[in-house]
């Protein structure tokens, strides 16, 4: 509709599909890079297309899943239909790459014929040029204001926190269409003096540096970068056990708390414990920073990618 491609002799070249156009582009404009090498792609649902690229240039694919691959409630069980063909073809096309060991295990359990699934987390760079005076009674939640983040449930759970720790504060950072719902929930619970909607921030590190506890209640994620940021900033996380991310970033009871996926009572109790025991919170924070710095090392993550490229035969 918008582009017309001409060949070397100014003849017009037409394509039957976007896949045909993409194959032409890869072969004619990128063969010097892709031949006998690895192409990183996200989701890769058009299996015939990727087979064509493989046959034309012996290109292998690192097929990244940046989000939860499961269907239904996204907790466990059946893979999304659009991804099944890709996973079943992965041994021929290259390799599936996910962000956490939990997701890797779930895929291997469902698809026993896979020879390999690799878990390579995102890298999070934390600036060191900021300061933060940590308030031992401040809890923070950073998220988009959409239903899947369940911020309204966090607000309701904070009622119990305030009953046990009257000077506890919850700061909610983000933006989105559900903000009026959060405001009504705060008013309904009578938490106006304890819960504040702070708006959008482009410096989550500053927020985490000033708080003692962070809270996460998503229904599902692929990784949750914000959780990693919190740990690296020494803000102890309390998270529902959604898939995926919490068990990558938190050692339960050591560097934070991972609670039952639907149990906001347990979530509240974990927050109360950390606010009442700042000595324990400080130990957990230090342990979390130490562990995450090791996991989040650029050298460690780079080594995983290089091993993958070597295994796939990249020249």
C-alpha angles and dihedrals in degrees: 000000000000107000134058118191122207126197128224092283093044093257113150114249118207131189132210094214145002088259091059090050092048092049091050090049094048094047098043102035105027108028092107089061102034104042109109089352140101126265118201111217136169121238096335098202097167099082097175090055093052090048089054092052090048092050094046098048107007087246117167122205133226096205107203124204106201094176142036109299096199128107129220114022090355091235104107141320128050125043119229109273094236091059101046096083091049093051092046089052096044096101089060098037098045126267142321113243120198133175103238140037089235093061091044090055094048092052093047091049092054097039105041092171094068113109095201143005117180127210114209115165126215116262117240118200114205117199116227097202097091136079132213133187101214116224109210092209099049122104121187136198119192117188147116110276097247132124098257093062091062095213090155088060091051089053091051091047090052090067089076091045091056092048089057098034108027095186094051115127129204118200116194114200124190142058140249147113096294096065094103089054090053091048091052091048091051091050094044091053093045091237099133091121094048108035124057131182102216103182130229123338128192090194109063090163091065090051094049092046091059098046132073099208136027125199131208126186108164121153089223142344139175097229114326107229091193091063091055090048090053093052093047090052093053095250108138112234127221111190141171111242098255124154118285133018114017096086091047093055103031133055099203112244092003108063099009139318132289110194135191110292095245102025109105089166089065089045090055092047092053092051091048091051093052093047092049094044107046089164090062091043091055092051091048091048092052092047091049094051092049094049096043093049088058095046093041095051112134089220092054094049093043091052090055091053093046091050089051093050091049092048091052091051099248112178 
